[in-house]
Coordinates of C-alpha atoms and ligand atoms in Angstrom, one line a residue:
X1 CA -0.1 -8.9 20.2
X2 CA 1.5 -5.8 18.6
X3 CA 0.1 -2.7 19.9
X4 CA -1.2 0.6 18.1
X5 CA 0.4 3.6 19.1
X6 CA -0.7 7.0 18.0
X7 CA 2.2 9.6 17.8
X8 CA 0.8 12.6 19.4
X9 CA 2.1 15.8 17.5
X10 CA -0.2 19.0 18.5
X11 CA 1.3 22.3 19.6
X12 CA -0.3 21.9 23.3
X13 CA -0.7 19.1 25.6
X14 CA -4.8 19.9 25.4
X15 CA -5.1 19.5 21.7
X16 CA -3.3 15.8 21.9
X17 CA -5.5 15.0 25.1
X18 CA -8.6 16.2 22.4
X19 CA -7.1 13.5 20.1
X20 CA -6.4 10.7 22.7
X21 CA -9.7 10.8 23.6
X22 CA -11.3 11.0 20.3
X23 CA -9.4 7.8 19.3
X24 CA -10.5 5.8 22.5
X25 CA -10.7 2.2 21.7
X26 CA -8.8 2.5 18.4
X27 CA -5.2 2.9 20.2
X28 CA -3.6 0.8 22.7
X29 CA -0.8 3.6 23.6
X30 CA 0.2 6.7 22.6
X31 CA 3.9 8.4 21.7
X32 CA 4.2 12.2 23.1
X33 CA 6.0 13.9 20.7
X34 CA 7.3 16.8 23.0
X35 CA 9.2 17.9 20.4
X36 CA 6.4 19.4 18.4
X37 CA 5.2 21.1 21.8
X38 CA 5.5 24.6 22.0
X39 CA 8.1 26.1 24.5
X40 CA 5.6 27.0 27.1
X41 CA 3.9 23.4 27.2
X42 CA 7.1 21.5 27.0
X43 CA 8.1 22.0 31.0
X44 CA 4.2 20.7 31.8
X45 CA 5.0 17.3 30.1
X46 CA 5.1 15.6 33.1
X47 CA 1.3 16.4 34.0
X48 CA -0.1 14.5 30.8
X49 CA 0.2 11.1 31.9
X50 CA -2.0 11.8 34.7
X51 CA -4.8 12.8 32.0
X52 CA -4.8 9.5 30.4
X53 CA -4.9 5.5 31.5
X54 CA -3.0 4.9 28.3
X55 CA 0.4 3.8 28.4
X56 CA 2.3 6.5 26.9
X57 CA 6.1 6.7 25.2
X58 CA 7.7 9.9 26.1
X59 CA 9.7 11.1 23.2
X60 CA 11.9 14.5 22.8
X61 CA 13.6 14.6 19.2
X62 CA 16.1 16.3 17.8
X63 CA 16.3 17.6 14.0
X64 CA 19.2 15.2 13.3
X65 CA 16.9 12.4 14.1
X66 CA 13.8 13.0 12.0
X67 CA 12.0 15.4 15.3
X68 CA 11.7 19.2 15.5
X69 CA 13.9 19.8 18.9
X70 CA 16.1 22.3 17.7
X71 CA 17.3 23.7 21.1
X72 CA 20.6 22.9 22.9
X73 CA 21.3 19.1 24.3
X74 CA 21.4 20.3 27.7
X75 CA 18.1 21.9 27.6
X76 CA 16.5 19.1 26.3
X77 CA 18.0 16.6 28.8
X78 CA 17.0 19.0 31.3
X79 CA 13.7 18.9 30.1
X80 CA 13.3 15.2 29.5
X81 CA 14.5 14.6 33.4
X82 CA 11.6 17.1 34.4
X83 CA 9.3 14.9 32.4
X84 CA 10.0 12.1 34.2
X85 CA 8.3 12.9 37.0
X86 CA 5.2 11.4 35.1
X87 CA 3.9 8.6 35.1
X88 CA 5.4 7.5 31.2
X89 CA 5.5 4.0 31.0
X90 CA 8.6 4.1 28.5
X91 CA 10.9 6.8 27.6
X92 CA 12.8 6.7 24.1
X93 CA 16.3 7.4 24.2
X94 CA 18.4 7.5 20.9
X95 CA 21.5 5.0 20.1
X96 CA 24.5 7.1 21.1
X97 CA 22.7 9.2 24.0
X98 CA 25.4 9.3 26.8
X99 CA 22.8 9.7 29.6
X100 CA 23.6 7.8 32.9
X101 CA 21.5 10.1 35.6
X102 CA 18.3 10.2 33.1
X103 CA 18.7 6.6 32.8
X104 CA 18.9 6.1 36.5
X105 CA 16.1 7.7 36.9
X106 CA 13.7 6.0 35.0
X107 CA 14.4 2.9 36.1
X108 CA 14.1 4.1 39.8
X109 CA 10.1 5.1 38.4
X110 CA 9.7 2.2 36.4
X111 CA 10.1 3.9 33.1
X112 CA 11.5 1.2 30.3
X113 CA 13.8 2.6 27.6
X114 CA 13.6 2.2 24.6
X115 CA 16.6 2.8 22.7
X116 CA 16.3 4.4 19.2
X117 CA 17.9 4.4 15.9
X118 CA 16.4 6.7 12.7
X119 CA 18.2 6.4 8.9
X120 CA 16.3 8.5 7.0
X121 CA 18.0 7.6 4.3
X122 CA 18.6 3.8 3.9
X123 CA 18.7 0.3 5.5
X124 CA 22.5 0.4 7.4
X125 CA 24.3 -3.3 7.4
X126 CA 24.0 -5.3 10.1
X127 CA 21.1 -3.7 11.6
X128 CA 20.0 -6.3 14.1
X129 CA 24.0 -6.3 15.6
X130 CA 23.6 -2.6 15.6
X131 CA 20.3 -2.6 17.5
X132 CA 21.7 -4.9 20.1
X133 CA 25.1 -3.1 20.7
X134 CA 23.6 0.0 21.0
X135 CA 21.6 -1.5 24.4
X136 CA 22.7 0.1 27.9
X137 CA 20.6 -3.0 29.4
X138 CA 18.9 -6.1 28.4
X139 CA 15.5 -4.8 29.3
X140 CA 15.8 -1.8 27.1
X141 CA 13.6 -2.1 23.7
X142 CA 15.2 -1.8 20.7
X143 CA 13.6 0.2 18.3
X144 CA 15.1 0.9 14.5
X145 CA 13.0 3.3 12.0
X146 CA 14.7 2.9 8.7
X147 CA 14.2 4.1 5.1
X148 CA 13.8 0.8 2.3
X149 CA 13.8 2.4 -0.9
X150 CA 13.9 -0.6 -3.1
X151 CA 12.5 -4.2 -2.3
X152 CA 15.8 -5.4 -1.4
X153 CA 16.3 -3.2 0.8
X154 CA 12.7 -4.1 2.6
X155 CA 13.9 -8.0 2.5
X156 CA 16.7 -6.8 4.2
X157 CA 14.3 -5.5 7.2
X158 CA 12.5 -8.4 7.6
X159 CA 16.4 -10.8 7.3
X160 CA 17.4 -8.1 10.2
X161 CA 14.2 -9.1 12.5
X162 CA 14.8 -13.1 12.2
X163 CA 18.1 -11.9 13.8
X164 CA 16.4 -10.1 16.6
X165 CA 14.7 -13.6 17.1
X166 CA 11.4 -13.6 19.9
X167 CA 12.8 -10.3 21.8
X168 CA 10.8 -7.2 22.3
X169 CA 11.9 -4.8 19.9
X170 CA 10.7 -2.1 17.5
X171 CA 11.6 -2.6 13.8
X172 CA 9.8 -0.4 10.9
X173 CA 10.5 0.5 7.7
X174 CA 9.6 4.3 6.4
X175 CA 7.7 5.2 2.9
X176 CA 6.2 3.1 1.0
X177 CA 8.5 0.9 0.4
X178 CA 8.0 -0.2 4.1
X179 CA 4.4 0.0 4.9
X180 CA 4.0 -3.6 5.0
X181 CA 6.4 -3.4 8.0
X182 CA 3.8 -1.3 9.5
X183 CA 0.9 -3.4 9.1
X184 CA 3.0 -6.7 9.8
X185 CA 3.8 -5.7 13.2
X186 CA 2.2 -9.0 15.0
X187 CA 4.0 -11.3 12.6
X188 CA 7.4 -9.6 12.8
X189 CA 7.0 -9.6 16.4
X190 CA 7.4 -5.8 16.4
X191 CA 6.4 -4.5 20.4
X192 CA 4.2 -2.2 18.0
X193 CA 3.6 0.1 15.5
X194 CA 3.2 4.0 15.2
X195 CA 0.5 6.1 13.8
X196 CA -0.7 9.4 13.3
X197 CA -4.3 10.8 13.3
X198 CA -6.5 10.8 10.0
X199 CA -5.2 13.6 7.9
X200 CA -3.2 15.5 10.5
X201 CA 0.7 15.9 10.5
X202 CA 2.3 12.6 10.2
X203 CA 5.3 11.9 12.6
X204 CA 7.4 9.9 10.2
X205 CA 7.1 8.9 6.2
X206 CA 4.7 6.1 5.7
X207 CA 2.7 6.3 9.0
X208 CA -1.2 5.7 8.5
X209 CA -4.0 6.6 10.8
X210 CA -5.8 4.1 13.5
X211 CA -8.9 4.1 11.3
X212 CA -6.8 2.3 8.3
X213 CA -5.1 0.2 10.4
X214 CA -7.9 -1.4 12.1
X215 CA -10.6 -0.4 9.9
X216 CA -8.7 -1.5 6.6
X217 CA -6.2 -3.7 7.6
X218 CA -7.2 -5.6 10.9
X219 CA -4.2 -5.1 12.7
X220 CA -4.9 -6.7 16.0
X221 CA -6.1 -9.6 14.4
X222 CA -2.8 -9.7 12.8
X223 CA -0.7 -12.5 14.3
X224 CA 2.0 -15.1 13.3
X225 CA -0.5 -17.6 11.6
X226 CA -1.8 -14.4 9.3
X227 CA -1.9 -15.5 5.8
X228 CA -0.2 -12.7 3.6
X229 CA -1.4 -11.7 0.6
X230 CA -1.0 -8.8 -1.5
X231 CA -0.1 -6.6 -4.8
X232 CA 2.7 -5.5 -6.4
X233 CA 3.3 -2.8 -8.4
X234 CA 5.5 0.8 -8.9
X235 CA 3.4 2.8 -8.0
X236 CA 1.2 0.8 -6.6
X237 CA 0.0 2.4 -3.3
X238 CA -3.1 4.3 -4.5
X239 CA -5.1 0.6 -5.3
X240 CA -8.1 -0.2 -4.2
X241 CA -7.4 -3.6 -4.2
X242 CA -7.3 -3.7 -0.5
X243 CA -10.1 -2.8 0.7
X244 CA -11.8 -5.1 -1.7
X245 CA -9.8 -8.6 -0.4
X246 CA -10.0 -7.2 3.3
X247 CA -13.2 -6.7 3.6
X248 CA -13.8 -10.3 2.3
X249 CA -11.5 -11.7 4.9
X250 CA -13.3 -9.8 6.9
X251 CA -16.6 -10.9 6.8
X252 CA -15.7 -14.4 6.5
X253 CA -13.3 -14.1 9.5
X254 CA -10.6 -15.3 8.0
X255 CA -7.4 -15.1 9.5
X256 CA -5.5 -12.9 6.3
X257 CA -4.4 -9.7 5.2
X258 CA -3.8 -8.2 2.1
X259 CA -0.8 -5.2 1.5
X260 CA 0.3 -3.0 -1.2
X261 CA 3.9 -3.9 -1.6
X262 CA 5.2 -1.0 -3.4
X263 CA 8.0 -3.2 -5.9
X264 CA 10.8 -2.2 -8.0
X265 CA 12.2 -5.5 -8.8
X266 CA 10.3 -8.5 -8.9
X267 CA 12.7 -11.6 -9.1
X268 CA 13.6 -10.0 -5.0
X269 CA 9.8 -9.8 -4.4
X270 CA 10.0 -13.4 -5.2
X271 CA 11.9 -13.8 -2.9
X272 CA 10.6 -11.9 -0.1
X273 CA 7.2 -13.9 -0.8
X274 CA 9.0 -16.9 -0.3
X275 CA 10.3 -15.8 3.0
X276 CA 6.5 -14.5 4.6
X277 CA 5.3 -17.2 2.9
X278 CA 3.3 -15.3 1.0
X279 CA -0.2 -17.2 -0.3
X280 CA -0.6 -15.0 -3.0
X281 CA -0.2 -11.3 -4.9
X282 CA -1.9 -9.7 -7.4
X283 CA 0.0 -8.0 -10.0
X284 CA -0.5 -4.5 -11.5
X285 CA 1.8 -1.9 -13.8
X286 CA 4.5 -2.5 -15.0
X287 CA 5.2 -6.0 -13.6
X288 CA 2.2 -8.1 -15.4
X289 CA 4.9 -9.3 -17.9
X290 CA 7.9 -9.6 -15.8
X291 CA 6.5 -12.2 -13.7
X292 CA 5.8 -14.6 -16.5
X293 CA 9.4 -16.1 -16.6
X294 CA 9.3 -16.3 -13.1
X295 CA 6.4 -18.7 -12.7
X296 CA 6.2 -22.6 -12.3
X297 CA 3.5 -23.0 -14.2
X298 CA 0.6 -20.7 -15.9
X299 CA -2.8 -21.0 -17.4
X300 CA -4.0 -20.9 -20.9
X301 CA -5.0 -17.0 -20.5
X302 CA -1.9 -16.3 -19.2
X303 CA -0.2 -17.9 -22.0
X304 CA -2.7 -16.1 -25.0
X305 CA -2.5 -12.6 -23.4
X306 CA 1.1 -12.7 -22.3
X307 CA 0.4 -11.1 -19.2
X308 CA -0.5 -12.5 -15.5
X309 CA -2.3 -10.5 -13.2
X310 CA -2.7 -13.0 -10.6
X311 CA 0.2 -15.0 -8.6
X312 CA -0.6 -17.7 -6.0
X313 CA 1.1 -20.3 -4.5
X314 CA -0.4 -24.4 -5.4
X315 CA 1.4 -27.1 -4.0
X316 CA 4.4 -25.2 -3.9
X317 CA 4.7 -23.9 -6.9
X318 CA 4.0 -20.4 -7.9
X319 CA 1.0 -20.4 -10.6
X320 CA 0.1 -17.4 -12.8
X321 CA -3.3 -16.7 -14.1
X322 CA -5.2 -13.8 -15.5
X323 CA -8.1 -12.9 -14.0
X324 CA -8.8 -9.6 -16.3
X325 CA -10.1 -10.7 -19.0
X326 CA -12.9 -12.1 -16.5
X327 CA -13.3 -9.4 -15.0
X328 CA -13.4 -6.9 -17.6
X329 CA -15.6 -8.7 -19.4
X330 CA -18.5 -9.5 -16.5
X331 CA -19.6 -6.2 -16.2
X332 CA -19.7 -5.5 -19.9
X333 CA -21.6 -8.5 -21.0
X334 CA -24.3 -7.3 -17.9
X335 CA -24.8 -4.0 -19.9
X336 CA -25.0 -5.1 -23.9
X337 CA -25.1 -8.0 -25.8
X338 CA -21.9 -8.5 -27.4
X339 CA -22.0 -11.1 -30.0
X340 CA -20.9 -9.6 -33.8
X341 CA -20.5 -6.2 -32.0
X342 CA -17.7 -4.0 -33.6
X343 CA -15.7 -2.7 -30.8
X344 CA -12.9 -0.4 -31.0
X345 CA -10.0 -0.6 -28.3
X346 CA -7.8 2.5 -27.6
X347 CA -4.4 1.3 -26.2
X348 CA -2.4 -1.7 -26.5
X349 CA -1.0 -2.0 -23.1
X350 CA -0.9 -4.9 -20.5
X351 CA -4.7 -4.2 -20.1
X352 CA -5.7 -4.3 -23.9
X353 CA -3.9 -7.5 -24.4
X354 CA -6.7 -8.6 -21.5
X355 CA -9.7 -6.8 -22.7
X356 CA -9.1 -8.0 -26.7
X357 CA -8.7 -11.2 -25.6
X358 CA -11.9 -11.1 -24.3
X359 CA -13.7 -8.9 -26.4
X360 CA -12.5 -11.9 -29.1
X361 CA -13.8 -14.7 -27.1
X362 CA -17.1 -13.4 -26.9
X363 CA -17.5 -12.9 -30.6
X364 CA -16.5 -9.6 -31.0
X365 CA -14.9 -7.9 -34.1
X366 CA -12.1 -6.2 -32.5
X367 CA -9.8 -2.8 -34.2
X368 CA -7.2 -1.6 -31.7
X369 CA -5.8 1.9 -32.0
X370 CA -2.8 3.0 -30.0
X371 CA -0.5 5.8 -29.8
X372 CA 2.3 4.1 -31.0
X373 CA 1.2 2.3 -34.1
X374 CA 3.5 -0.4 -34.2
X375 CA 2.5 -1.9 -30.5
X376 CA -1.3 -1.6 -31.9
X377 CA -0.3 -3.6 -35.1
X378 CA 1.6 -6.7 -33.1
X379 CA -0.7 -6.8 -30.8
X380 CA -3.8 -7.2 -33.7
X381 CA -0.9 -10.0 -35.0
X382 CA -1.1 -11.8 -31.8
X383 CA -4.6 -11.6 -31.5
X384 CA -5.9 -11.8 -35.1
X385 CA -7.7 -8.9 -35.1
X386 CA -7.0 -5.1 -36.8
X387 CA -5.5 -2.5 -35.8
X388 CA -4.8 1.4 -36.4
X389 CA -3.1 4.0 -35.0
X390 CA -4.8 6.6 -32.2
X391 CA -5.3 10.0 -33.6
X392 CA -7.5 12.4 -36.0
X393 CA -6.2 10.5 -39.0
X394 CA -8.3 7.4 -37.8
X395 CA -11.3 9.2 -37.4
X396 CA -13.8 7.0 -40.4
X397 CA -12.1 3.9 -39.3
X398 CA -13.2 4.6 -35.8
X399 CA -16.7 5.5 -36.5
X400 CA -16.7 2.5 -38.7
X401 CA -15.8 -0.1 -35.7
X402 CA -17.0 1.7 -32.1
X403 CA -20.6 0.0 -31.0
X404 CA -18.9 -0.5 -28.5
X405 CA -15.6 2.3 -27.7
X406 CA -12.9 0.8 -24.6
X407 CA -10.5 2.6 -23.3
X408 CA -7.5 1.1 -21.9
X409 CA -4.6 3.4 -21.6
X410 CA -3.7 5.1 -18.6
X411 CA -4.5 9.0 -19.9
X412 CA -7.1 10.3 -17.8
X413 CA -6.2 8.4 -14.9
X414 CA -5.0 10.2 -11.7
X415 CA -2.9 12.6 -11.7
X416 CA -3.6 12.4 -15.8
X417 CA -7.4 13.2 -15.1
X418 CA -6.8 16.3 -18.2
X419 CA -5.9 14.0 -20.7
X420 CA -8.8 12.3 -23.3
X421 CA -7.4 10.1 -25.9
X422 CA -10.2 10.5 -27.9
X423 CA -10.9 14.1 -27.8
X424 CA -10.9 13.9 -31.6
X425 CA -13.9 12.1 -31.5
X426 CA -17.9 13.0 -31.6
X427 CA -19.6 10.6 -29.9
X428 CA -22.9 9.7 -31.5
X429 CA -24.6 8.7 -28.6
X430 CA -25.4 5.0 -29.7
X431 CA -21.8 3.7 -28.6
X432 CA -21.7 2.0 -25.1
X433 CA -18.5 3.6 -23.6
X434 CA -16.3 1.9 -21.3
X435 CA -13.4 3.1 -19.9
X436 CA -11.5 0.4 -17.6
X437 CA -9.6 3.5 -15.4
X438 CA -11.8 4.2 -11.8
X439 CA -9.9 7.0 -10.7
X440 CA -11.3 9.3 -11.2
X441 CA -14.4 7.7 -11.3
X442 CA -15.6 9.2 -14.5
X443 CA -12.7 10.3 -16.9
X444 CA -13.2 13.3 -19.4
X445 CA -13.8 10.3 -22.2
X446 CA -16.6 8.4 -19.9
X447 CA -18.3 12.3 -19.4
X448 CA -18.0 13.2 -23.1
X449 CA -19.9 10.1 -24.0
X450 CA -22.6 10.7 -21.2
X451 CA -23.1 14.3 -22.4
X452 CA -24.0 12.7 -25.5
X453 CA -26.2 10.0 -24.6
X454 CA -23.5 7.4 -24.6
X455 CA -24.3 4.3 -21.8
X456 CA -21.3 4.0 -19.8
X457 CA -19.2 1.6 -17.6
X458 CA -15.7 2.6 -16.1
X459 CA -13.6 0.2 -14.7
X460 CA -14.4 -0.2 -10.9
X461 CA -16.9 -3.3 -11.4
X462 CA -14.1 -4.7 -13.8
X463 CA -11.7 -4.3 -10.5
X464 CA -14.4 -5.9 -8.1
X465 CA -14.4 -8.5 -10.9
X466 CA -11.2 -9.8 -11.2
X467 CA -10.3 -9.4 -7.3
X468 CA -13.1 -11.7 -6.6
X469 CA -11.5 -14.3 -8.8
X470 CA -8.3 -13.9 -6.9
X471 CA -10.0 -13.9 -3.8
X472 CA -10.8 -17.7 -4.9
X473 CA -7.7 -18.5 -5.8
X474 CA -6.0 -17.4 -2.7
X475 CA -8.4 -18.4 -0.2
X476 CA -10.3 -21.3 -2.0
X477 CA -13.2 -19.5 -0.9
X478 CA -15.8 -17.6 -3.0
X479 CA -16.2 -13.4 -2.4
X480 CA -18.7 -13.1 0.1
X481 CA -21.0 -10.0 -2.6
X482 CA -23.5 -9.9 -0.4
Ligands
LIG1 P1 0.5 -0.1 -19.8 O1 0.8 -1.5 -20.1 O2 1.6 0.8 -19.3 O3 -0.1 0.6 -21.1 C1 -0.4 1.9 -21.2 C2 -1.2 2.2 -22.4 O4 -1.6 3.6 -22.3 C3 -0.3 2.1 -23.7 O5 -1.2 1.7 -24.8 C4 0.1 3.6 -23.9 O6 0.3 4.0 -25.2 C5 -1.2 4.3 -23.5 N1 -1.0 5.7 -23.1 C6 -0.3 6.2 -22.0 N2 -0.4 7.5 -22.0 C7 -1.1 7.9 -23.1 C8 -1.5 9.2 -23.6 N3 -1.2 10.3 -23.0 N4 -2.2 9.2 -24.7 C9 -2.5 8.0 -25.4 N5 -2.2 6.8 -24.9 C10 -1.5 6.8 -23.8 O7 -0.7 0.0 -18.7 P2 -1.9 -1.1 -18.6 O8 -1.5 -2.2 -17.6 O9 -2.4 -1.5 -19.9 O10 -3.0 -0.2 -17.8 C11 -3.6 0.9 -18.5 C12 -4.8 1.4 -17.6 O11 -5.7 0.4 -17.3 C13 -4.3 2.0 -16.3 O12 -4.9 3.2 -16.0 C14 -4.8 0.9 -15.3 O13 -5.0 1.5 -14.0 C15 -6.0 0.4 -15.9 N6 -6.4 -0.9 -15.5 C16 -7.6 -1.1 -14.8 C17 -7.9 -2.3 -14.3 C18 -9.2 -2.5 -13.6 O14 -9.3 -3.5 -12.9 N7 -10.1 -1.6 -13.7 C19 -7.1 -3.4 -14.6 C20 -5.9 -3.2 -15.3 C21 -5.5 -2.0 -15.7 P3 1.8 3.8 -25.9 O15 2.0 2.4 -26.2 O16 1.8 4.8 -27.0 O17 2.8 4.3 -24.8

């Protein structure tokens, strides 16, 4: 099982005891960063391990490698063989430290090494031959922290860690582009992975507190038979979507997880899925089109709205469906009947395609306004419904088609929250107003319409809605709602 380890990064050895101990339970070790100690605490080092049943990593670092040790190399060796004298189960040594009496002296007390390598910058070639040739022994642990910044680049990492083969070792990707690295720890095989406390000073990019990681994520559940599931996107690492299809898992005990994979390219994500045998990903701005030519096989919806939200795996093929015009809908038909309702849709994005397609099923007479005219007016000719563009000019044909007002573009959306597409517009206070963004949870549109009367719906339930339905499709299970 891989292990949580909380990187310890307070001024004095007091403050990180506080912390250790306020995390009992949550953590299976802890890394002391004695490089963010001040001067005065760093020569008491070796007295923490006493304070703690823990295993504990001790760890000096230098500037050049990520840490704030900005002193000369023979003060910190110096300081690191004082430290010693604790009882530290491992002590982490970087790739290219010339050490022999500090080594010597922690295998004499037991101490493993485990032997370093930061890029902050990239994913180096040949990273798993690195690793290994940069071992003093065959019982040190290898450990590589390394910056992905494309999904390539993460497929890389997880090529790298086949090479490492059953091995202890320590391979983790940084930023976001690596984070699944850091929740995929017990099916890479990883010894473990590193955190940092909730909302304190994070050790290194990407690092996320023991609360998400067993709270959100599962992590010790986390093992080679996981089932992986996730979303892409760019950016993609503010969804909610998680917690939504984890917490399902959860309750029904079912042995999967769900990431944000943070995606740039998606023909390599493809491929990546392929590799961790991915069961199946959701799929959110900008990809929902760039998947389509991908697939083996899609659905009707998929096919009408020329957009896929939803991959999955089905006899191994990769199926596309779209799950938001479901969800978008559900909510909306629970809060007004919407048969011969006129309903006016701002935007003509991924999402509109979705909601209009809906909105049409149900009976709807549909007008779609958009910023630029001419995506409102093909989309209305794919659709067979009208269309006009968004601004002050449309003002009578707006009024003329908004029982029902939905906005779909992204203005007003975090960090967009000043922005109201329709801040032209007097709301009467008979429309129903539904805005699909839920961050923020009410955008100025959705509060200008309540000020008036307005009933309103953002786009949280729509979320819930459609994850459910993936939810099915990748587990064959329904949500547990209850
Ligand atoms: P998209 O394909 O990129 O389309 C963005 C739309 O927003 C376009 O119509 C664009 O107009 C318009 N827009 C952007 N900035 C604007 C501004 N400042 N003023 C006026 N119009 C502006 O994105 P999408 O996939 O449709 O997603 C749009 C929103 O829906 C996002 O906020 C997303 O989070 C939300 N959404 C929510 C759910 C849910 O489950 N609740 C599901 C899907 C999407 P132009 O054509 O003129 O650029």
């Amino acid at each position: 099982m891989a292990r949580i380890c909380l990187a310890l990064t307070e001024s004095t050895l007091e403050e990180n005891l506080k912390i250790l101990t306020g995390y009992s339970g949550q953590i299976d070790m802890a890394e002391l960063r004695c490089d963010f100690l001040t001067e005065e605490e760093m020569v008491r080092v070796s007295e923490f391990p006493g304070l703690t049943d823990l295993p504990l990593i001790l760890t000096f670092r230098k500037v050049c490698d990520g840490g704030k040790f900005n002193r000369d190399e023979e003060i910190r060796l110096s300081l690191m063989e004082k430290a010693l004298n604790g009882n530290f189960s491992f002590v982490d040594l970087e790739e290219g430290l010339h050490a022999p009496a500090l080594e010597k002296k922690a295998r004499e007390r037991g101490i493993r090494i485990i032997r370093s390598f930061h890029d902050f910058d990239k994913v180096p070639e040949n990273l798993a031959e690195r690793l290994i040739n940069s071992l003093h022994s065959s019982d040190e642990i290898p450990k590589a922290a390394v910056m992905p910044k494309s999904t390539a680049d993460l497929k890389r990492i997880f090529e790298e860690n086949e090479k490492l083969g059953d091995r202890d070792k320590i391979l983790l990707g940084m930023g976001t582009y690596g984070f699944s690295t850091r929740i995929l720890a017990g099916v890479m095989g990883s010894y473990l992975t590193f955190c940092s406390k909730e909302g304190g000073v994070t050790a290194a990019p990407g690092h996320v507190s023991p609360e998400v990681l067993n709270n959100i994520y599962r992590f010790r559940n986390i093992n080679s038979e996981t089932v992986i599931c996730g979303i892409i996107g760019h950016p993609v690492m503010h969804t909610r979507s998680p917690l939504i299809h984890n917490e399902g898992y959860s309750k029904l005990g079912l042995n999967y997880v769900y990431i944000p994979f943070e995606t740039d390219d998606v023909k390599e994500f493809f491929s990546l899925a392929e590799k961790l045998s991915i069961r199946g990903f959701s799929v959110t701005v900008p990809h929902k089109n760039d998947v389509i030519p991908l697939l083996d096989e899609m659905s009707s919806g998929v096919k009408a709205i020329g957009a896929c939200n939803t991959v999955w795996k089905k006899e191994g093929k990769w199926f596309g469906e779209n799950t938001d015009a479901e969800g978008f809908i559900i909510p909306l038909r629970a809060l007004t009947e919407l048969k011969n309702k006129r309903v006016s849709v701002i935007g003509a994005g991924g999402a509109a395609k979705a909601c209009v397609f809906a909105l049409l099923e149900e009976g709807c007479s549909v007008t779609i306004f958009n910023r630029t005219y001419e995506k409102a007016r093909l989309l209305a000719e794919q659709m067979s419904c009208s269309s006009a563009p968004l601004g002050p000019d449309s003002l009578e044909a707006l009024k003329e088609s908004s029982d029902i007002l939905v906005q779909t573009t992204s203005a007003g959306m975090h960090p967009m929250e000043d922005r109201n597409p329709l801040d032209f517009y007097d709301f009467t206070g008979e429309e129903t107003a539904y805005d699909i963004i839920y961050t923020p949870e009410k955008t100025l549109f959705l509060l200008e319409a309540e000020k008036k009367g307005c009933a309103i719906l953002n786009g949280y339930e729509m979320l819930k809605e459609q994850g459910y339905k993936q939810f099915k499709l990748f587990t064959g299970t329904e949500y547990p709602r209850a």
